[in-house]
PDB file of C-alpha atoms in Angstrom:
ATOM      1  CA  UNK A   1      30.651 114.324 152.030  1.00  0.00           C
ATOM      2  CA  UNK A   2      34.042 113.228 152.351  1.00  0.00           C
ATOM      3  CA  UNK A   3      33.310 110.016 150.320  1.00  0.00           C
ATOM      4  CA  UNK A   4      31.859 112.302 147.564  1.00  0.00           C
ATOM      5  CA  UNK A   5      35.348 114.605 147.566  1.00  0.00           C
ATOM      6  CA  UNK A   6      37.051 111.786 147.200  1.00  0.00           C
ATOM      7  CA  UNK A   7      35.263 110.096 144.058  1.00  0.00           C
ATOM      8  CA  UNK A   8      36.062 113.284 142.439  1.00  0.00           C
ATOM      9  CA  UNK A   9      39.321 113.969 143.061  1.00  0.00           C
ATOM     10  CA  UNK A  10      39.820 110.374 141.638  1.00  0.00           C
ATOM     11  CA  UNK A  11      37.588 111.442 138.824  1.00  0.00           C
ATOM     12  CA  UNK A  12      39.686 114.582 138.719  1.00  0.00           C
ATOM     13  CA  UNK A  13      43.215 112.403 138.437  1.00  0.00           C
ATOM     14  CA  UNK A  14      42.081 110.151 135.583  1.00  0.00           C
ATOM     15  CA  UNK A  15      41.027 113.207 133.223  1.00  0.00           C
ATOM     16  CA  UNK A  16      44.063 114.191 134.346  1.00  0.00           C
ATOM     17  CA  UNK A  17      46.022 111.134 133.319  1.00  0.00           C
ATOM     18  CA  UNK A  18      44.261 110.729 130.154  1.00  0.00           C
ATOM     19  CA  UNK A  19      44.921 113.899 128.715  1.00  0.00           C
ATOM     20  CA  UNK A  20      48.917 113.663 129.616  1.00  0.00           C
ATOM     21  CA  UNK A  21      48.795 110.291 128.088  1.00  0.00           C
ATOM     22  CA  UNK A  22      47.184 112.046 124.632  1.00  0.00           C
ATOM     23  CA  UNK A  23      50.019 114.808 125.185  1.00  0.00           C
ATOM     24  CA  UNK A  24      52.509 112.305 124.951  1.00  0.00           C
ATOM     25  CA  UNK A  25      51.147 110.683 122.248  1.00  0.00           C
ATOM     26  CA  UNK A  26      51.039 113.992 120.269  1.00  0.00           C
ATOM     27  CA  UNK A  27      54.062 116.050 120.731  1.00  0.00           C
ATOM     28  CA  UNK A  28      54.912 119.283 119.290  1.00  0.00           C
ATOM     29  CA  UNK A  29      58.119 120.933 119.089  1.00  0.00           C
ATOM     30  CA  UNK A  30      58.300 124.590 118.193  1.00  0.00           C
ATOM     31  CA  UNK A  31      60.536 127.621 117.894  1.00  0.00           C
ATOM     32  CA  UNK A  32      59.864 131.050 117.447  1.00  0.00           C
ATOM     33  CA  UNK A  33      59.539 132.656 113.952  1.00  0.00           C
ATOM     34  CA  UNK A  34      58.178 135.144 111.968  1.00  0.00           C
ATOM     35  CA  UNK A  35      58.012 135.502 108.360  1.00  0.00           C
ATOM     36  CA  UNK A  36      56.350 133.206 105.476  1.00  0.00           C
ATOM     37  CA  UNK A  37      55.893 129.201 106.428  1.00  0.00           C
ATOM     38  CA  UNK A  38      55.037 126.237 104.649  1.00  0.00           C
ATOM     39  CA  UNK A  39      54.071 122.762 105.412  1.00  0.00           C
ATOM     40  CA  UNK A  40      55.823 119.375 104.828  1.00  0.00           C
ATOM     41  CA  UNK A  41      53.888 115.750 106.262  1.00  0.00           C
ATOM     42  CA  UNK A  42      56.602 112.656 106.630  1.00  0.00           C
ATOM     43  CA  UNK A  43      55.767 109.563 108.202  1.00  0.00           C
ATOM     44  CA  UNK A  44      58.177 107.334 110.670  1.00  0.00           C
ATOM     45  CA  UNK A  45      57.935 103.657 112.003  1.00  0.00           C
ATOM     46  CA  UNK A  46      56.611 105.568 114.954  1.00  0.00           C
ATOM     47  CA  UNK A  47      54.738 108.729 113.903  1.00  0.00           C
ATOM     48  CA  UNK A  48      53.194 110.664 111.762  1.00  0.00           C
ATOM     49  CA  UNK A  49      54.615 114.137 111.339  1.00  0.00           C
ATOM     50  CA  UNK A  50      53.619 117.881 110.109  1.00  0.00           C
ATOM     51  CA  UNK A  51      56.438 120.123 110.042  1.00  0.00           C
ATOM     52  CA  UNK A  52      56.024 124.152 109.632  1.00  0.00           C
ATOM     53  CA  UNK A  53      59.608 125.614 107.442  1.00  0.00           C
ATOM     54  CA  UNK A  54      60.594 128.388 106.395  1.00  0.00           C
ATOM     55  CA  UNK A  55      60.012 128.618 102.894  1.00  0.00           C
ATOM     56  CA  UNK A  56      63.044 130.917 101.963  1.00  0.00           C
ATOM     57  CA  UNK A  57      65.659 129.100 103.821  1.00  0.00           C
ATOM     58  CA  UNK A  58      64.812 125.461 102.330  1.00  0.00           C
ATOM     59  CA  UNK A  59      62.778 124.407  99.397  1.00  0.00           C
ATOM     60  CA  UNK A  60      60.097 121.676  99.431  1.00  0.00           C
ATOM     61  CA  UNK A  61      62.437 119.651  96.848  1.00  0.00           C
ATOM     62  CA  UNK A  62      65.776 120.095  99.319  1.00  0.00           C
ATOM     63  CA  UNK A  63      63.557 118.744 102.383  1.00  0.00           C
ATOM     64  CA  UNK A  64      62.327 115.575 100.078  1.00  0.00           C
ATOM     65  CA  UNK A  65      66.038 115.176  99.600  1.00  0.00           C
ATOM     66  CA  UNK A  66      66.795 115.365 102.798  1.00  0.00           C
ATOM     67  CA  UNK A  67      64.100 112.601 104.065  1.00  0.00           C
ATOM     68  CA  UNK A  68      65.643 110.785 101.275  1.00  0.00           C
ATOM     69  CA  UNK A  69      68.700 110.023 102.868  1.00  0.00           C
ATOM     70  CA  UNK A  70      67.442 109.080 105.822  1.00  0.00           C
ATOM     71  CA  UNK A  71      64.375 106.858 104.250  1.00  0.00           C
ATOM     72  CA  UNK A  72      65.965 106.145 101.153  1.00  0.00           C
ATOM     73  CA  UNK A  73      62.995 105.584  98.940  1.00  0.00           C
ATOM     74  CA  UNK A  74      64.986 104.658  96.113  1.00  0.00           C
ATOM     75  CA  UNK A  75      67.555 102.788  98.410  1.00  0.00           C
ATOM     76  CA  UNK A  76      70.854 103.915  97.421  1.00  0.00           C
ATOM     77  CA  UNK A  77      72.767 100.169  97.687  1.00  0.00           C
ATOM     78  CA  UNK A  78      72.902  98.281  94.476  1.00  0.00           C
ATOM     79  CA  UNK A  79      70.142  95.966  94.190  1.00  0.00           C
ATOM     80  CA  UNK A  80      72.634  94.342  91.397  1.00  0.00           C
ATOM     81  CA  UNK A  81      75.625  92.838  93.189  1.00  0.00           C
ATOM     82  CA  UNK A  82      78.106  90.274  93.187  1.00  0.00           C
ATOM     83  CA  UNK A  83      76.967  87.367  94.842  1.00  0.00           C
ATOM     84  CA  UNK A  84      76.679  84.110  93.381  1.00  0.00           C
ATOM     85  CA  UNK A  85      75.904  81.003  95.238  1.00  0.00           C
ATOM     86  CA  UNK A  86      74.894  78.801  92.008  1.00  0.00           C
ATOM     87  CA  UNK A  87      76.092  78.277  88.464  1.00  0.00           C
ATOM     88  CA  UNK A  88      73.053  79.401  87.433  1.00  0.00           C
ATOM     89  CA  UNK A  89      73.445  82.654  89.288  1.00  0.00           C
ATOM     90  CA  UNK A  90      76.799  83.539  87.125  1.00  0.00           C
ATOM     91  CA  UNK A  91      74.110  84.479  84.071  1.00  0.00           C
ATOM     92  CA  UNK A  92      73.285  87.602  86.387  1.00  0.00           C
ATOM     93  CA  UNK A  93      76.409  88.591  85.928  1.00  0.00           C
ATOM     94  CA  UNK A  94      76.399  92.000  84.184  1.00  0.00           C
ATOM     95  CA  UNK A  95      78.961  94.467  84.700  1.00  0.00           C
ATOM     96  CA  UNK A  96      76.795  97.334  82.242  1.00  0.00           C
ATOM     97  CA  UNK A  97      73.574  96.834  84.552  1.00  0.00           C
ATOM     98  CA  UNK A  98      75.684  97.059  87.359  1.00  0.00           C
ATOM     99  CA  UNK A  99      76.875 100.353  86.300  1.00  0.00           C
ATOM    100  CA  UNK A 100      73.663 101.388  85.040  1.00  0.00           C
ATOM    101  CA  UNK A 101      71.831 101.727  88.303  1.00  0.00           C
ATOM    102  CA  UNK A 102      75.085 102.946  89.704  1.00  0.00           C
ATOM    103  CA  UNK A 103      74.615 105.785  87.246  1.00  0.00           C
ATOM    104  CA  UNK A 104      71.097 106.796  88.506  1.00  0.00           C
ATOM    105  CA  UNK A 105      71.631 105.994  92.191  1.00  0.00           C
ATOM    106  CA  UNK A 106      74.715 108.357  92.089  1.00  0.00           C
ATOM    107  CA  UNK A 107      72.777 110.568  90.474  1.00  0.00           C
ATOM    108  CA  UNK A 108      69.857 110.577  93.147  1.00  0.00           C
ATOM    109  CA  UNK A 109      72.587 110.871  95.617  1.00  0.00           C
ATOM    110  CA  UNK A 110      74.343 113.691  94.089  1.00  0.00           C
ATOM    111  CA  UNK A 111      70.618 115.869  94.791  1.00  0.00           C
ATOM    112  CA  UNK A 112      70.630 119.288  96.831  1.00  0.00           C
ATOM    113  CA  UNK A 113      69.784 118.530 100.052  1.00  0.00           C
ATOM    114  CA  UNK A 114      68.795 121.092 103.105  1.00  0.00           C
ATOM    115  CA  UNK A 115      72.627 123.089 103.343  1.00  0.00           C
ATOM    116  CA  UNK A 116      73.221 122.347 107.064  1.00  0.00           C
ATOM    117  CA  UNK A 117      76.388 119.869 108.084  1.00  0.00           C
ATOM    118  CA  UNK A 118      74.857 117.326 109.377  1.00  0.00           C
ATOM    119  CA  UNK A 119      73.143 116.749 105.982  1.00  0.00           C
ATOM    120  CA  UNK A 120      75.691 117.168 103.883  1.00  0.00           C
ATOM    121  CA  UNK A 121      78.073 115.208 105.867  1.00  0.00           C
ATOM    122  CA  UNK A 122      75.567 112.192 105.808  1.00  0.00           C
ATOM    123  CA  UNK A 123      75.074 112.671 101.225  1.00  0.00           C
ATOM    124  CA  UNK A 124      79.163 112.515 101.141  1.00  0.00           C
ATOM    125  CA  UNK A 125      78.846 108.848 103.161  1.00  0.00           C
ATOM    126  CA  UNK A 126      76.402 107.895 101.826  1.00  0.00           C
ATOM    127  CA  UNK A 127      77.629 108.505  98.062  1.00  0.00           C
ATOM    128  CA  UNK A 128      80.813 107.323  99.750  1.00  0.00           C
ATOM    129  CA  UNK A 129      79.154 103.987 100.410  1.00  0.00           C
ATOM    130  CA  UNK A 130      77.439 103.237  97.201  1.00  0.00           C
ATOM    131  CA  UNK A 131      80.783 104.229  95.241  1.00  0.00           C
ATOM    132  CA  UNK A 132      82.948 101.657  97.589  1.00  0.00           C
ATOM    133  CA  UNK A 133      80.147  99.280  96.735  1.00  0.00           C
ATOM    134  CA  UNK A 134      80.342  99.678  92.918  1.00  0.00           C
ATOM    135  CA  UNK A 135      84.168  99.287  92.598  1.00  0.00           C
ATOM    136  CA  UNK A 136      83.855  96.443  95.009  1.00  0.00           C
ATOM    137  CA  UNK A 137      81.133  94.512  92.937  1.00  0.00           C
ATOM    138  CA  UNK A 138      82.518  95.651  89.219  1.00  0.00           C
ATOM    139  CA  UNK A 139      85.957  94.281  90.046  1.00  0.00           C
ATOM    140  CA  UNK A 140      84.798  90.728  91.907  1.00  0.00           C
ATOM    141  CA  UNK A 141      82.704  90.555  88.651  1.00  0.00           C
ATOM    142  CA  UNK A 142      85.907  91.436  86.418  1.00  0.00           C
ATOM    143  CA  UNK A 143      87.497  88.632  88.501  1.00  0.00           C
ATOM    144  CA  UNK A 144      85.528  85.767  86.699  1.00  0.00           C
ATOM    145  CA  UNK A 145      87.369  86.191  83.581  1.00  0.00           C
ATOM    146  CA  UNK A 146      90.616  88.464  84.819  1.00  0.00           C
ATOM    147  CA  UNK A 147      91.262  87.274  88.138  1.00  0.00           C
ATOM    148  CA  UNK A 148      94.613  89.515  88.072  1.00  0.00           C
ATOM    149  CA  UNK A 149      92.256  92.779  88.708  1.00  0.00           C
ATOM    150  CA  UNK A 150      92.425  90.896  92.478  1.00  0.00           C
ATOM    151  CA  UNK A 151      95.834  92.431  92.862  1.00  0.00           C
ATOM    152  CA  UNK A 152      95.623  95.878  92.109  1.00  0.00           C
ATOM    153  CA  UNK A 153      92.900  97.381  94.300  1.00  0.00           C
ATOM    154  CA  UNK A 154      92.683  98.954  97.807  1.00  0.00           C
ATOM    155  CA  UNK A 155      91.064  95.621  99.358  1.00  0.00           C
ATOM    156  CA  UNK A 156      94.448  93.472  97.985  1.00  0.00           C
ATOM    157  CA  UNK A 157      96.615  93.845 100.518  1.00  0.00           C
ATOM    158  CA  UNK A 158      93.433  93.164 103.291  1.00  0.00           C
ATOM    159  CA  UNK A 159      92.137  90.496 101.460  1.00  0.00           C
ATOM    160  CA  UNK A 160      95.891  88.885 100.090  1.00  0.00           C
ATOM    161  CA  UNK A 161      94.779  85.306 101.505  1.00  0.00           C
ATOM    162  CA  UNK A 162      92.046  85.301  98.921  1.00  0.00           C
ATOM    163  CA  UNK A 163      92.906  87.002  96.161  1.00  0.00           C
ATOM    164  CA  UNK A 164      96.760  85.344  96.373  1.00  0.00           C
ATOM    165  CA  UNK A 165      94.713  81.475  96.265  1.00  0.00           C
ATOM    166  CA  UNK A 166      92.420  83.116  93.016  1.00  0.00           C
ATOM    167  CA  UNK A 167      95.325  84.251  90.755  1.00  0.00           C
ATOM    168  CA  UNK A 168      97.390  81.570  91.157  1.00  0.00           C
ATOM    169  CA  UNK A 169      98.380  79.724  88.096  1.00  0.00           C
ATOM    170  CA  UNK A 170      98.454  76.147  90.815  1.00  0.00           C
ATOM    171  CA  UNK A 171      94.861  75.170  91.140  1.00  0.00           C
ATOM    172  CA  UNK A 172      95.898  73.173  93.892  1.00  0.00           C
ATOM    173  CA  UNK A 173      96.224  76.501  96.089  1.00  0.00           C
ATOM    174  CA  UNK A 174      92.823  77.328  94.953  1.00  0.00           C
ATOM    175  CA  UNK A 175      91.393  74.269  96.086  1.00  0.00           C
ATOM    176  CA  UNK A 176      93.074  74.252  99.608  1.00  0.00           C
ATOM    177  CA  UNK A 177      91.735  77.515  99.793  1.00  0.00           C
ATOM    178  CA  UNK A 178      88.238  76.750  98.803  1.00  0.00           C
ATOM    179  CA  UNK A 179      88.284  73.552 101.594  1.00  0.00           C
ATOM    180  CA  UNK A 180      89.768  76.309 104.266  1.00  0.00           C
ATOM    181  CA  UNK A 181      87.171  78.186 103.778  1.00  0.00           C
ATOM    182  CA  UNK A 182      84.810  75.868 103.222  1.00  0.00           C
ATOM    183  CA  UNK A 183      85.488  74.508 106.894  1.00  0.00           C
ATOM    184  CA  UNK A 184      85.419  78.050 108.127  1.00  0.00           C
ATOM    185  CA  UNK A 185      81.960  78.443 106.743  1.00  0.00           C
ATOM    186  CA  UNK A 186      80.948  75.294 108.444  1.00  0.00           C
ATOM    187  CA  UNK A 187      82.078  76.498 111.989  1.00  0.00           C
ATOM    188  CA  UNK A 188      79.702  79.579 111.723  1.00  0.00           C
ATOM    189  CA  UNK A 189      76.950  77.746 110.016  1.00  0.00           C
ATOM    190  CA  UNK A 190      73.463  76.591 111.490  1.00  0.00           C
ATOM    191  CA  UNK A 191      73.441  73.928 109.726  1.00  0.00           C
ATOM    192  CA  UNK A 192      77.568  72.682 108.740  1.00  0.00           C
ATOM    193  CA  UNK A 193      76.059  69.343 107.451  1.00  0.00           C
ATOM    194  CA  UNK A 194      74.524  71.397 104.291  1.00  0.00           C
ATOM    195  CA  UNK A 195      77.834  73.179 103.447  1.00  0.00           C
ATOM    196  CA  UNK A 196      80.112  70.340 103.633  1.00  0.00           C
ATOM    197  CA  UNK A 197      77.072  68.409 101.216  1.00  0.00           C
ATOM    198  CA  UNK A 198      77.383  71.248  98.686  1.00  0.00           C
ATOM    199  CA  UNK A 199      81.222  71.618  99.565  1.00  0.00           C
ATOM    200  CA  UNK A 200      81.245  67.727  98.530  1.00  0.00           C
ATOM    201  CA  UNK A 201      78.650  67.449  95.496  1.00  0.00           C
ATOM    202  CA  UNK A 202      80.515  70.454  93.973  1.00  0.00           C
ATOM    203  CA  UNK A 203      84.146  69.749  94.661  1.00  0.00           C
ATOM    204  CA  UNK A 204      82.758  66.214  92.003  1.00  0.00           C
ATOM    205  CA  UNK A 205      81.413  68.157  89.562  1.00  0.00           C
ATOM    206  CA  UNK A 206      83.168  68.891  86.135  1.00  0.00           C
ATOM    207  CA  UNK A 207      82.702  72.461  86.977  1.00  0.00           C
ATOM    208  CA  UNK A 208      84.795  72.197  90.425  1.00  0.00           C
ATOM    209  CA  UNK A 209      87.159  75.219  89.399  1.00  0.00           C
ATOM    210  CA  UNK A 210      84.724  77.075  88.539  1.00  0.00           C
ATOM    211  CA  UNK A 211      82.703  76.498  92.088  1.00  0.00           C
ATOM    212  CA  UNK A 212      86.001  77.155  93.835  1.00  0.00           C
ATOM    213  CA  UNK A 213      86.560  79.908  92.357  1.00  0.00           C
ATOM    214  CA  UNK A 214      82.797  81.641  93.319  1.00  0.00           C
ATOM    215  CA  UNK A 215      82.819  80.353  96.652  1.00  0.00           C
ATOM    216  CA  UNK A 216      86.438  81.937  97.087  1.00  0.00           C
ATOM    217  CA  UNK A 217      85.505  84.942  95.291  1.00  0.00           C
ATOM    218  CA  UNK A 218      81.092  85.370  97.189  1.00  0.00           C
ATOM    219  CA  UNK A 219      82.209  84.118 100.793  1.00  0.00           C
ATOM    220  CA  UNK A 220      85.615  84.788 101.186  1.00  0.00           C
ATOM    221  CA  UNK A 221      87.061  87.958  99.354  1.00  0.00           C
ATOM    222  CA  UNK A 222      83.997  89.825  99.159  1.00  0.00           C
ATOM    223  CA  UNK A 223      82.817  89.555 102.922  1.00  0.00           C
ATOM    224  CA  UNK A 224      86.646  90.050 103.986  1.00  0.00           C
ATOM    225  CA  UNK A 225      86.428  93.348 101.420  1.00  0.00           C
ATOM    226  CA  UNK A 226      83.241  94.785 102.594  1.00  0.00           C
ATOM    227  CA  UNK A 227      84.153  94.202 106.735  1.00  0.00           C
ATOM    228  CA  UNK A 228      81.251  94.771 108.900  1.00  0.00           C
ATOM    229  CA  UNK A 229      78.273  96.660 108.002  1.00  0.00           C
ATOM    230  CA  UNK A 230      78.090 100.232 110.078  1.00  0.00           C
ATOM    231  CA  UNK A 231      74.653 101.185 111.555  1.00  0.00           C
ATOM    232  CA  UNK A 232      72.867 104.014 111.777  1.00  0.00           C
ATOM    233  CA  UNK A 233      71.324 105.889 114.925  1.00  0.00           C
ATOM    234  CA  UNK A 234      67.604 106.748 114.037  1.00  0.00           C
ATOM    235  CA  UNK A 235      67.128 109.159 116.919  1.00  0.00           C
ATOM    236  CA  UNK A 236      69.788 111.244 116.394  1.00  0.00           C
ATOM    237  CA  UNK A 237      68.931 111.365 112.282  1.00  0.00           C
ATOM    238  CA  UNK A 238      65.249 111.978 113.296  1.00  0.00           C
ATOM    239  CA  UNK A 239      66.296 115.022 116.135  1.00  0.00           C
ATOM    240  CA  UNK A 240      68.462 116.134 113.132  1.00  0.00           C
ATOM    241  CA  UNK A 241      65.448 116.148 110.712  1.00  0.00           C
ATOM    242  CA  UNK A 242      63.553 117.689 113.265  1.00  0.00           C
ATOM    243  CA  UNK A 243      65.635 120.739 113.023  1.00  0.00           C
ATOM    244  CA  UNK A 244      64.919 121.768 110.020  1.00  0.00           C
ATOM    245  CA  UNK A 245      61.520 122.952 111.087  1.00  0.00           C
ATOM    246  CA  UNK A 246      59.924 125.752 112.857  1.00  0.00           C
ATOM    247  CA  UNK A 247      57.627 123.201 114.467  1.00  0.00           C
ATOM    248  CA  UNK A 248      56.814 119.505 114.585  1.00  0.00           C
ATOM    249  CA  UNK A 249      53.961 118.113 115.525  1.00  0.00           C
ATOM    250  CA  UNK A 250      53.852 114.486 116.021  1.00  0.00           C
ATOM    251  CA  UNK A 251      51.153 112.225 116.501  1.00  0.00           C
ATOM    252  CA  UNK A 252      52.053 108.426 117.376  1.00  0.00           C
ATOM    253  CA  UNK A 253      51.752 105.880 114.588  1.00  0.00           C
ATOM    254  CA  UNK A 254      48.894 102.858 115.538  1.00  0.00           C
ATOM    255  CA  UNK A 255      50.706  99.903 115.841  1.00  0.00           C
ATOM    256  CA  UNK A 256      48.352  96.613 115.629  1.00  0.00           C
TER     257      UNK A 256
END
């Protein structure tokens, strides 16, 4: 008898563990509310989602807005930038595409999101972001053919070292500048034997101004101008998200 009892109550504790591991797998979050509701489904690298809203306090459009900024289907940096590593890369230079999808990325941007701070705080960086990247990319581009626009900018004074060595009228200060950096590339550089090789075959080439000059301008000014990269915390822009609902129910994504 006792031997029975005690097959079940194991029997008993695995039900019992299987159903809170399906709990945790499916979690719902809820608050209470009367008055009209609607739906909205968004997906996560983790879960799928079903929120309930309230459809008089936010819009289906503002809440598509919203999960916008924080999965940026669009992506709101410029896919058209300034970096060129090649000669051949310099025909992509093209300072009216560049402003073109500046244009309609602003313009996504600029949407009406859901009207709590968080939200809005988040659309002024992030418009914030993609403007600093614009002026940053239109003037290194501007610098190919009017290196003076260097000198008149709110990166100058940060970035002096660089844009000093690419407006001056000595090309022997550009060249020191370009081996300085060159070397400085080389200490950071998986494999230094491949920079100082393209450092060498360039420096020979009738176009060895020219190669100074986008090295200086692609490794040196624009990576001193645009500093380290800030991150984002996903948790605290999904708990965020979260409260714009009445409820969330969320059901874990498979992951192979």
């Amino acid at each position: 008898m006792k031997k029975k009892l005690s097959i079940l109550a194991l029997v008993l504790f695995y039900m019992f563990c299987v159903n809170k591991s399906k709990d945790s797998d499916n979690k719902k979050v809820s608050i209470k509310h009367t008055g009209p509701v609607a739906i909205f489904k968004w997906g996560t690298e983790s879960s799928e989602n079903v929120g309930v809203y309230d459809p008089q306090k936010y819009s289906v459009q503002e809440i598509k807005n919203t999960y916008a900024l924080w999965f940026p289907y669009f992506g709101y940096h410029l896919e058209t930038d300034a970096y060129f590593e090649s000669i051949e890369d310099l025909e992509n230079l093209n300072i009216k595409k560049l402003t073109r999808e500046y244009t309609v990325k602003k313009a996504l941007l600029n949407r009406k999101v859901v009207p709590l701070p968080y939200w809005e705080k988040l659309k002024t960086k992030r418009l914030k972001e993609l403007n600093d990247e614009y002026e940053l990319y239109k003037i290194t581009m501007m610098a190919y053919s009017d290196p003076s626009v260097l000198l008149h900018n709110k990166y100058s004074s940060k970035c002096s070292e660089y844009s000093k060595a690419l407006t001056s009228k000595n090309n022997g200060v550009l060249l020191n500048a370009w081996i300085t950096l060159t070397e400085m590339r080389k200490n950071d550089a998986v494999s230094p034997e491949k920079i100082m090789e393209d450092y060498t075959k360039a420096y020979h080439s009738k176009y060895r101004l020219l190669h100074a000059r986008m090295d200086l301008l692609t490794y040196g000014w624009l990576d001193c101008a645009e500093g380290p990269q800030p991150t984002s915390d996903d948790s605290v822009i999904e708990r965020e998200f979260d409260t714009i609902f009445i409820s969330v129910e969320k059901k874990s994504a498979n992951v192979n």
